[in-house]
Coordinates of C-alpha atoms in Angstrom, one line a residue:
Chain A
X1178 CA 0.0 0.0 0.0
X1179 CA 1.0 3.4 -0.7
X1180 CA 1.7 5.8 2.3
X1181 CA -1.6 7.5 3.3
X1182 CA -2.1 11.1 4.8
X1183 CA 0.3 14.2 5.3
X1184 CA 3.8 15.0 5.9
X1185 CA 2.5 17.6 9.0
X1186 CA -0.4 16.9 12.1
X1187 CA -1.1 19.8 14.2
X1188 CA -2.9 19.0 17.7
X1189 CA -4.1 22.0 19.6
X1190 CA -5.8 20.3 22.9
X1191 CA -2.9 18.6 24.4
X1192 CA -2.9 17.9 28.3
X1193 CA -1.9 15.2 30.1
X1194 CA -3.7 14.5 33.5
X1195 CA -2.8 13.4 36.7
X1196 CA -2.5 9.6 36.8
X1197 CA -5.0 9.2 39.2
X1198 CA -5.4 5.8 41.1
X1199 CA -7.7 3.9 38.9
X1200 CA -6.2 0.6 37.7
X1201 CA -5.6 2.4 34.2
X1202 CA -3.1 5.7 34.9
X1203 CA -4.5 8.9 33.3
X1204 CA -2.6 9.0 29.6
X1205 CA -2.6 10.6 26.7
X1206 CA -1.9 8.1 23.2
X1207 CA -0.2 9.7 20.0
X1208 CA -1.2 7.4 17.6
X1209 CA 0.6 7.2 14.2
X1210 CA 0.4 4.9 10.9
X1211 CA 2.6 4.7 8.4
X1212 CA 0.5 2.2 5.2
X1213 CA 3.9 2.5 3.0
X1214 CA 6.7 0.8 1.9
X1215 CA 9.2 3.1 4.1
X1216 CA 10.0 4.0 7.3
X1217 CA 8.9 7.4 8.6
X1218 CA 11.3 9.4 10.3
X1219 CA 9.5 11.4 12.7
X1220 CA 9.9 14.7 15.1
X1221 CA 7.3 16.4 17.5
X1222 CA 7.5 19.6 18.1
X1223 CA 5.2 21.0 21.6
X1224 CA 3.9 24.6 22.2
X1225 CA 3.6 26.0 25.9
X1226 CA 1.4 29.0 26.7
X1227 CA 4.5 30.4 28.5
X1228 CA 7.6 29.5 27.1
X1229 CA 9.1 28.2 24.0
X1230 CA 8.3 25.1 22.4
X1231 CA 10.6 22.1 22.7
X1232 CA 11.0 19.7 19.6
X1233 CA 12.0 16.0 20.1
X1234 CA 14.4 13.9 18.9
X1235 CA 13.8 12.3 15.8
X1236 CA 12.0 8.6 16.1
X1237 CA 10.7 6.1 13.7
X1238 CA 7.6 5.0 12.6
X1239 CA 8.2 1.6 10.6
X1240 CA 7.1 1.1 7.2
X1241 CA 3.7 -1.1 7.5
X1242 CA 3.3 -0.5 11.1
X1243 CA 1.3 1.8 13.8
X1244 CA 2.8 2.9 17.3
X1245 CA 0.6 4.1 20.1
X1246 CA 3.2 5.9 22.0
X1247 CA 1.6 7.2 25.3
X1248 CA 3.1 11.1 26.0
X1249 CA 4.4 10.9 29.0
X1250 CA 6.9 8.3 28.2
X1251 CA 10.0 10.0 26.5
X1252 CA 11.9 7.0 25.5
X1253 CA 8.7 6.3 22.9
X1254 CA 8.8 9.8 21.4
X1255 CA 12.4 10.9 20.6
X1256 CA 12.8 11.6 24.2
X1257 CA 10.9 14.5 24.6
X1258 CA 9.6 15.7 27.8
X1259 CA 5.7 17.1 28.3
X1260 CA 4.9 17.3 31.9
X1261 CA 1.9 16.4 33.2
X1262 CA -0.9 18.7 34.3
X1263 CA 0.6 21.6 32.0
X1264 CA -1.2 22.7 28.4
X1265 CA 0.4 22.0 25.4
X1266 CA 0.2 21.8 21.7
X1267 CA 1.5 19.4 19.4
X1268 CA 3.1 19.3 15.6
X1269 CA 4.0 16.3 14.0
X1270 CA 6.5 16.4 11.4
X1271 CA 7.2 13.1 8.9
X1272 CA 9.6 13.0 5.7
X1273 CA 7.0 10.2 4.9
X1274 CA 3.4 10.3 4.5
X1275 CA 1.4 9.2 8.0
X1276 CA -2.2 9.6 9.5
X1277 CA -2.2 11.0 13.4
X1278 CA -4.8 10.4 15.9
X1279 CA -4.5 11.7 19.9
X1280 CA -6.7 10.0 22.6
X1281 CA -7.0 11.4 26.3
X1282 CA -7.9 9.1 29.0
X1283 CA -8.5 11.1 31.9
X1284 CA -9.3 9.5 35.7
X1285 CA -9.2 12.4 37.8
X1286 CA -12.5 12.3 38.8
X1287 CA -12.4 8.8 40.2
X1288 CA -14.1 7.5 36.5
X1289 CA -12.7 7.2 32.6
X1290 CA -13.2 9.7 30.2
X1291 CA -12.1 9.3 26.6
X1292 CA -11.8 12.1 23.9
X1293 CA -10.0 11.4 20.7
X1294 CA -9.6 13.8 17.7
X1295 CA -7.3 12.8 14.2
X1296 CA -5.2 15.8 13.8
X1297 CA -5.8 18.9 11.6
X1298 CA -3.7 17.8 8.1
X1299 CA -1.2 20.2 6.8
X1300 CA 0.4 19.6 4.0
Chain B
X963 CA -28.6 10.3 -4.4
X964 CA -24.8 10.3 -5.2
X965 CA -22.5 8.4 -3.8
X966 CA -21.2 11.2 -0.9
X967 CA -17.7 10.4 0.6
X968 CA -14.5 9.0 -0.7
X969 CA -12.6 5.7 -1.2
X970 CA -9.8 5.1 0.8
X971 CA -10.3 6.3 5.3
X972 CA -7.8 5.6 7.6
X973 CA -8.0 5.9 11.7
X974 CA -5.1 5.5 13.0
X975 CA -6.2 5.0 17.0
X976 CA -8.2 1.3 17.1
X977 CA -7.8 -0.5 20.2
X978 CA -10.6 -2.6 21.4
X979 CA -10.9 -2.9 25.1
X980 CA -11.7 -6.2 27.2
X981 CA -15.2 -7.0 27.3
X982 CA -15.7 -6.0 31.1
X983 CA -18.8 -7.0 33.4
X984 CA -21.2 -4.5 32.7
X985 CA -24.6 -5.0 30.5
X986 CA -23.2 -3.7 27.4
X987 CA -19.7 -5.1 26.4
X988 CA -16.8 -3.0 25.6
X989 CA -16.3 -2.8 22.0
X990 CA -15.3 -0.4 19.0
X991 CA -17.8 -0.2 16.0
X992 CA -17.2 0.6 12.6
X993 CA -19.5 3.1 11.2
X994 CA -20.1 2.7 6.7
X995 CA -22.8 4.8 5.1
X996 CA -23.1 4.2 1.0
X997 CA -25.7 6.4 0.4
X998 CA -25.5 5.6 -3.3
X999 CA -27.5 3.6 -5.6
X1000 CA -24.8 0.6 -6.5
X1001 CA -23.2 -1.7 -3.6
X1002 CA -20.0 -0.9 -2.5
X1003 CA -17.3 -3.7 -1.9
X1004 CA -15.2 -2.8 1.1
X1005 CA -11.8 -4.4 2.5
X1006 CA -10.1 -3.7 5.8
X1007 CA -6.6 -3.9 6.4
X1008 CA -5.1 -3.5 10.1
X1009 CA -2.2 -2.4 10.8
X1010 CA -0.3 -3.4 13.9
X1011 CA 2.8 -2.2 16.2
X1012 CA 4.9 -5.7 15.7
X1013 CA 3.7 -7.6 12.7
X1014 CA 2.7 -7.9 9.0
X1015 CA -1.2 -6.2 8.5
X1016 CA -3.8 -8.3 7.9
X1017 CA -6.1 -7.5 4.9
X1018 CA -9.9 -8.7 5.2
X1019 CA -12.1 -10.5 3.0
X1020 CA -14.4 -8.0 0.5
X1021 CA -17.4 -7.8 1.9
X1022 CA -21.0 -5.3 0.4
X1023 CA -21.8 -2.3 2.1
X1024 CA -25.2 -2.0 -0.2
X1025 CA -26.5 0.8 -2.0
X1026 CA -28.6 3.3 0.7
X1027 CA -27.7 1.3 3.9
X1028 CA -25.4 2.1 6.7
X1029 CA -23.8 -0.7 8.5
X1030 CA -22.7 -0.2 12.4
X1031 CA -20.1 -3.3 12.4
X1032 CA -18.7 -4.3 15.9
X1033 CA -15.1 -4.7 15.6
X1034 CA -14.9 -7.7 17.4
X1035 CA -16.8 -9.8 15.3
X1036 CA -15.3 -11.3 12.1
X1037 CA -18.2 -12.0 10.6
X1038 CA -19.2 -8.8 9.9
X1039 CA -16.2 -7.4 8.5
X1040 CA -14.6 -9.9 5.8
X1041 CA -13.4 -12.8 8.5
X1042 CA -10.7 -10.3 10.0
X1043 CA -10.0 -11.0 13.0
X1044 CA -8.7 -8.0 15.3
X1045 CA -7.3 -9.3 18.6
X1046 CA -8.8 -7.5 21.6
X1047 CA -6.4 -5.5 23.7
X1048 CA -4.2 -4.9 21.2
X1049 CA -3.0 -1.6 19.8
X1050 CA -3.6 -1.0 16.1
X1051 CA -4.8 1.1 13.0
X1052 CA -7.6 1.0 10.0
X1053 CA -7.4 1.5 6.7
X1054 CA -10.9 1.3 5.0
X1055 CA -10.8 1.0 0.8
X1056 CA -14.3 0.4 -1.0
X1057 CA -14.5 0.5 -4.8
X1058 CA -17.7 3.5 -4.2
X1059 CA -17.9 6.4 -2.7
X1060 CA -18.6 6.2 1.3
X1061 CA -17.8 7.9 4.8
X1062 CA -16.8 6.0 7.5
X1063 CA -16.3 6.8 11.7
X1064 CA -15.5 4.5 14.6
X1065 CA -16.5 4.5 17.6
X1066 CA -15.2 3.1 21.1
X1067 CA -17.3 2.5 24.0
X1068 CA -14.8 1.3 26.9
X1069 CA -16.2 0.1 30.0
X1070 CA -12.9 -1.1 31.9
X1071 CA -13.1 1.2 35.3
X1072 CA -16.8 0.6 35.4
X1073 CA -18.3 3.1 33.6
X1074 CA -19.2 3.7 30.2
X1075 CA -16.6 5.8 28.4
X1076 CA -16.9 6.7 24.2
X1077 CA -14.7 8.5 21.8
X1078 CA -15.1 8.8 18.1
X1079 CA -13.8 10.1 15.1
X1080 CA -14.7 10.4 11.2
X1081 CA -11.9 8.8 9.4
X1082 CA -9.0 10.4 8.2
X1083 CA -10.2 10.8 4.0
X1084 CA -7.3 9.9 1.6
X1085 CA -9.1 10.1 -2.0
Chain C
X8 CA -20.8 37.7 8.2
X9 CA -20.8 35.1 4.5
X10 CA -22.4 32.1 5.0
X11 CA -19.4 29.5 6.1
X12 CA -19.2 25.6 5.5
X13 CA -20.7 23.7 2.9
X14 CA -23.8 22.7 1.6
X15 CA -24.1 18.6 1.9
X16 CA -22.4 17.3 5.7
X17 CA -22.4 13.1 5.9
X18 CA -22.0 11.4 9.3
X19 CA -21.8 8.1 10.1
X20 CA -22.3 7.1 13.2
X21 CA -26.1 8.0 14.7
X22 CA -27.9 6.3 17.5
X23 CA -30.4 7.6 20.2
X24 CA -29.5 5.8 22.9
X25 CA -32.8 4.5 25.7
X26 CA -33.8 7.7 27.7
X27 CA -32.2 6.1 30.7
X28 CA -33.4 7.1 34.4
X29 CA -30.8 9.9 35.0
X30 CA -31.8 13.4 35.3
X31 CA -30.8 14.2 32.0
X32 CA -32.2 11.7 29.1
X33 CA -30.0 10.0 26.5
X34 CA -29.4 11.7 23.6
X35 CA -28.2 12.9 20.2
X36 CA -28.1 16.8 19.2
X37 CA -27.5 18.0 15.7
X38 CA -25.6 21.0 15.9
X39 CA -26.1 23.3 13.2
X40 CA -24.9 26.9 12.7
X41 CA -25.7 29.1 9.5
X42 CA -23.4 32.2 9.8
X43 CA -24.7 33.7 6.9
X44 CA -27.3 37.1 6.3
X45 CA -29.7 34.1 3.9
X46 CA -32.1 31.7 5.7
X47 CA -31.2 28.0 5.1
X48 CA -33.4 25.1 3.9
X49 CA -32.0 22.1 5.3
X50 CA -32.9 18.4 4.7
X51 CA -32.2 15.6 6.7
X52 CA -32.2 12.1 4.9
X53 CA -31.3 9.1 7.6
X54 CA -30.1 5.9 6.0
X55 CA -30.3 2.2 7.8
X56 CA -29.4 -0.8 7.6
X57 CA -32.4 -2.7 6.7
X58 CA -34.8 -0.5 5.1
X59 CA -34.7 2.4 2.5
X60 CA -33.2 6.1 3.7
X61 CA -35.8 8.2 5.1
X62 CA -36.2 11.9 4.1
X63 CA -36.9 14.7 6.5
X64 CA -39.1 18.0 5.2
X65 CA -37.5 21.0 4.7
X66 CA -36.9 23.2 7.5
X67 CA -35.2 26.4 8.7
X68 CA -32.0 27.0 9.9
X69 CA -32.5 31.1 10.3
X70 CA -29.6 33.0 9.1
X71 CA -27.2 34.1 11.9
X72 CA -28.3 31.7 14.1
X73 CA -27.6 28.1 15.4
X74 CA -30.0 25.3 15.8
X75 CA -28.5 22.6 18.7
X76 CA -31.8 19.9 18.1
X77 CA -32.5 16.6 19.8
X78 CA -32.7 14.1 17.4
X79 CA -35.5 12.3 18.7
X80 CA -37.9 15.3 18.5
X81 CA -39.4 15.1 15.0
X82 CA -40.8 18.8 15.6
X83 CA -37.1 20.2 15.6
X84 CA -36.1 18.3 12.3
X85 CA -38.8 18.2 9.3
X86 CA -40.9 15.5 11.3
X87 CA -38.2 13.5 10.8
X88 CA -39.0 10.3 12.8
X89 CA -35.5 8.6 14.0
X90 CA -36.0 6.0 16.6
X91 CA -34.6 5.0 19.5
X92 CA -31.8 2.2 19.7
X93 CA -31.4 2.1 15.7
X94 CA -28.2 2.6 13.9
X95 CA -28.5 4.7 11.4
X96 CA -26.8 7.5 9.7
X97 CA -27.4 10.6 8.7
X98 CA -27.1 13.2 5.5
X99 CA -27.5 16.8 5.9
X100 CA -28.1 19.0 3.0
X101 CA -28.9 23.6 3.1
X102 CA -29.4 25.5 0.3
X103 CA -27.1 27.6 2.1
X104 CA -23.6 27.3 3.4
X105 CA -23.8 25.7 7.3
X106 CA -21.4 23.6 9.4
X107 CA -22.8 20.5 11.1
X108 CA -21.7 18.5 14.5
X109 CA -23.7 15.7 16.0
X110 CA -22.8 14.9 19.8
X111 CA -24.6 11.8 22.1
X112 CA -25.1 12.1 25.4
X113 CA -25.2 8.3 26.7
X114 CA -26.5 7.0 29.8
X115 CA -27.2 3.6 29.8
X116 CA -24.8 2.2 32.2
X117 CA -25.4 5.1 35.0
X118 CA -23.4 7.4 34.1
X119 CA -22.9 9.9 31.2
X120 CA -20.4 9.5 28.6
X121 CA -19.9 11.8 25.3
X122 CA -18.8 11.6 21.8
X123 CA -18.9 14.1 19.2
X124 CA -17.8 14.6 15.6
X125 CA -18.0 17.3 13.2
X126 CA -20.1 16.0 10.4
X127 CA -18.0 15.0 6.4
X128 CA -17.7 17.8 4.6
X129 CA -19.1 17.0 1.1
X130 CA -19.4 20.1 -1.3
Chain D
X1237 CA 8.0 27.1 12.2
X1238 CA 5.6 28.7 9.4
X1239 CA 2.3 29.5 10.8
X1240 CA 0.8 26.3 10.1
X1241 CA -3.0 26.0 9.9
X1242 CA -6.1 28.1 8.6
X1243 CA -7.8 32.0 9.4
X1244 CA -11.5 30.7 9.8
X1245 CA -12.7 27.9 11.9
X1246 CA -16.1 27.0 12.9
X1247 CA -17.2 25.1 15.8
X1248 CA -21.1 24.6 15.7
X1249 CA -21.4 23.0 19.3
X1250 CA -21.0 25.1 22.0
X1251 CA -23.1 24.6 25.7
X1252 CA -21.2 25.6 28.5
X1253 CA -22.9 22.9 31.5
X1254 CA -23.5 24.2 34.9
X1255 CA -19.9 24.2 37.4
X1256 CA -21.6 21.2 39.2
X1257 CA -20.2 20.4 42.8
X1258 CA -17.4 18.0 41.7
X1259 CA -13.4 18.6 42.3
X1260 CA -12.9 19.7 38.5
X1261 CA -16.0 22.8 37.3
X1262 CA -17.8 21.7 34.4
X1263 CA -16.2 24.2 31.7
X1264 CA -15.7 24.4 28.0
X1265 CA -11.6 25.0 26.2
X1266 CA -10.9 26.6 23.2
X1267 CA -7.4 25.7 22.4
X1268 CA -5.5 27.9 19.9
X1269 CA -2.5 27.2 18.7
X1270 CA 0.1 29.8 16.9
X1271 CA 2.8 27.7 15.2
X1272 CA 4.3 30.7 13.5
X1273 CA 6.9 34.0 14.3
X1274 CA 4.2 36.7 14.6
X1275 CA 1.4 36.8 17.0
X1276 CA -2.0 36.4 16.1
X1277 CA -4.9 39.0 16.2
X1278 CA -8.0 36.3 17.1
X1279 CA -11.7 37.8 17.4
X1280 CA -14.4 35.2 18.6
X1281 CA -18.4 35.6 17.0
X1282 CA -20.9 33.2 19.1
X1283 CA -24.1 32.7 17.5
X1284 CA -26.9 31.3 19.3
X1285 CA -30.6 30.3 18.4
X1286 CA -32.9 33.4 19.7
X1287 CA -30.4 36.1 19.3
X1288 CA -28.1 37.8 17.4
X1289 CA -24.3 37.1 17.8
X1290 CA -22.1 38.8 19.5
X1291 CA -18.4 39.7 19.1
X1292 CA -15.7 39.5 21.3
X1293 CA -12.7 42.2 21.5
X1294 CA -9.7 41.4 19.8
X1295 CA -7.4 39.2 22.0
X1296 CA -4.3 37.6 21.1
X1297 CA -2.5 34.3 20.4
X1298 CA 1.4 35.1 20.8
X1299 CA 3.7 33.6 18.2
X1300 CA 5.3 30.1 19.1
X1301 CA 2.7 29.6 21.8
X1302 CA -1.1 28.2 22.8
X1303 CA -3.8 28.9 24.9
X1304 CA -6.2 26.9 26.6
X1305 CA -9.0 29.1 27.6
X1306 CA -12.1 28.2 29.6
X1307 CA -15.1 29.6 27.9
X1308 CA -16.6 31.0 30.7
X1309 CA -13.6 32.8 31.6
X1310 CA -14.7 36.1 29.2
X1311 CA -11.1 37.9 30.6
X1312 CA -9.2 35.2 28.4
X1313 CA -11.3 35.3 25.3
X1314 CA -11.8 39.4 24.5
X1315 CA -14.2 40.1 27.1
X1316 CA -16.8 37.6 25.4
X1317 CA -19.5 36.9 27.7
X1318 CA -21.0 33.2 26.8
X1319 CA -23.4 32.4 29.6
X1320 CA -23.6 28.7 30.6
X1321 CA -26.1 26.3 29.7
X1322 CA -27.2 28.0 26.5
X1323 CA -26.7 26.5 23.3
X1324 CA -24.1 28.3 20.7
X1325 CA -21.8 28.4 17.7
X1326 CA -18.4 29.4 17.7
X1327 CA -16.4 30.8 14.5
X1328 CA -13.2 31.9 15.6
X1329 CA -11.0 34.9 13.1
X1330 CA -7.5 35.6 13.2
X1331 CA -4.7 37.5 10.8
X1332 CA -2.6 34.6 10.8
X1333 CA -2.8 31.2 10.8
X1334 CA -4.2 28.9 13.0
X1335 CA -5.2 25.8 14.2
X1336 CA -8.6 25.7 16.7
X1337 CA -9.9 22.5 19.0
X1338 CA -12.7 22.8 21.4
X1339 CA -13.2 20.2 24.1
X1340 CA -16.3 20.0 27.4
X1341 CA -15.9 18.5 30.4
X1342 CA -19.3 17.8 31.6
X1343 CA -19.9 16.5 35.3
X1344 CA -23.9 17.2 35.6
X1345 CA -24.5 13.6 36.0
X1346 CA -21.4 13.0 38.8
X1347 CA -18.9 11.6 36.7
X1348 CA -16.5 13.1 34.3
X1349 CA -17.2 13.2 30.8
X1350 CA -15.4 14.9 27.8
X1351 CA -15.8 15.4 24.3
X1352 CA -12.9 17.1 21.9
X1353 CA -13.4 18.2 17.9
X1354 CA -11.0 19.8 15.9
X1355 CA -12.8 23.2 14.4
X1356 CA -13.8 23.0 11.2
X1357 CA -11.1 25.0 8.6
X1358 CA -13.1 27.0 6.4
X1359 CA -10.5 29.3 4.7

């Protein structure tokens, strides 16, 4: 199959909440597939409200595969740091076409919530 | 009416949670509306985070109908079988025209949770 | 303001859900706003999966205003007659320019859960 | 970064729910993000069903940053005044570009629930 989607994802609601003390932790999922023939080199860049954004390391996406790489584990994302409890945006950057989905499952108050958006495609 | 929509979706965030205890099971369910006047035949293929995807069988979204296909069961979605609890992504091709969304209702904490998304349209 | 959006909005995924015995009923709302200085005619048609689509009558979405309707209030949507605990989805088409969001508000298992999409965008 | 993203976005459901008595207030975000090197002039319209719409002052969204405002918060959004529990539209207006997600966090019924959509890019 040919690689599906865009180059660049922009997500505007990121936040990752506490992890509460539910059996599940509170998490936010960046979820990525790359349908081609290649692997996807890929970087994230976050936005702060109050300070300058940080970009991560580049990371791979394999040719044929997905990842569901949840945001507050570094080592998954090209070690990039978002804190919890702090809002954020994201950009996803790809030399290879991909599709990008972000899921929120948030615990706090003592039940699970779920939102999920598929990012706005650039280009 | 026309056949509204486009060929080829992709939602990259499937996951389909355990069934849990409650009265309704947790499951995810694929949403195809061919609102045109010829049957559309429609193949799956999932893509996963440490292995080959898996295409589906073709299987007839008819002309005017919708179908609301739980995820979990092969039968209604071309003999594919999707592996509960395990992280993966859709692609959705038809040879018509349609629009497709998935949905997630999660009942793992012991409440009902939902997210949902229109897919990502390719062409 | 000119009339923003387009003129033909596809989604997917529609079902009432029971009433439930919560103080606030299960439900679906169509969201529709029509930023434009020109009344809107809008049609609903609601396809299923084992009968022919149904077609709504016309009715008024008034210019510079939104409509948020209930689904399963015929009076708010052409006597459009959708029932409850039937998948189904749903076309939207305004002789006008709108933009369309369907939300459910879910209660079957005690508690409430949410989903919303903003409808396809067809022309 | 170029300023990635659109002018124009529309979000047809608004509804602000009542603060409720929980830990977290019900509450409504608009998240903006400004991916490029100037800042962003942003005006909000709301539109609602019996009224005319209203305009909020110009506010802005500084280059290289986001913003996560609560909606009922009118000192973050221009001085906009969107009371709660009333049903509304949302087109949001900037000089640069943009990209716009709006997600609720409804606890009327004593749990948490959340819905997210990505605004939809008109021009």
């Amino acid at each position: 199959m040919k690689a599906l989607g865009k180059k660049v994802w922009v997500i505007p609601d990121g936040y990752i909440p506490s992890e509460g003390s539910m059996s599940i932790p509170g998490h936010e999922c960046l979820c990525i597939v790359n349908t081609g023939d290649v692997d996807a080199k890929v970087k994230l860049t976050v936005f702060f409200e109050d300070r300058d954004p940080l970009e991560s390391d580049y990371f791979v996406v394999r040719a044929k595969r997905t990842i569901h790489a949840w945001l507050n584990r570094p080592e998954l994302i090209g070690n990039l740091v978002i804190p919890r409890e702090v809002p954020y945006s994201l950009v996803v950057e790809s030399d290879q076409n991909i599709v990008v989905q972000m899921s929120r499952l948030d615990t706090r108050l003592g039940n699970m919530a779920l939102l999920s958006v598929i990012g706005f495609p650039v280009e």
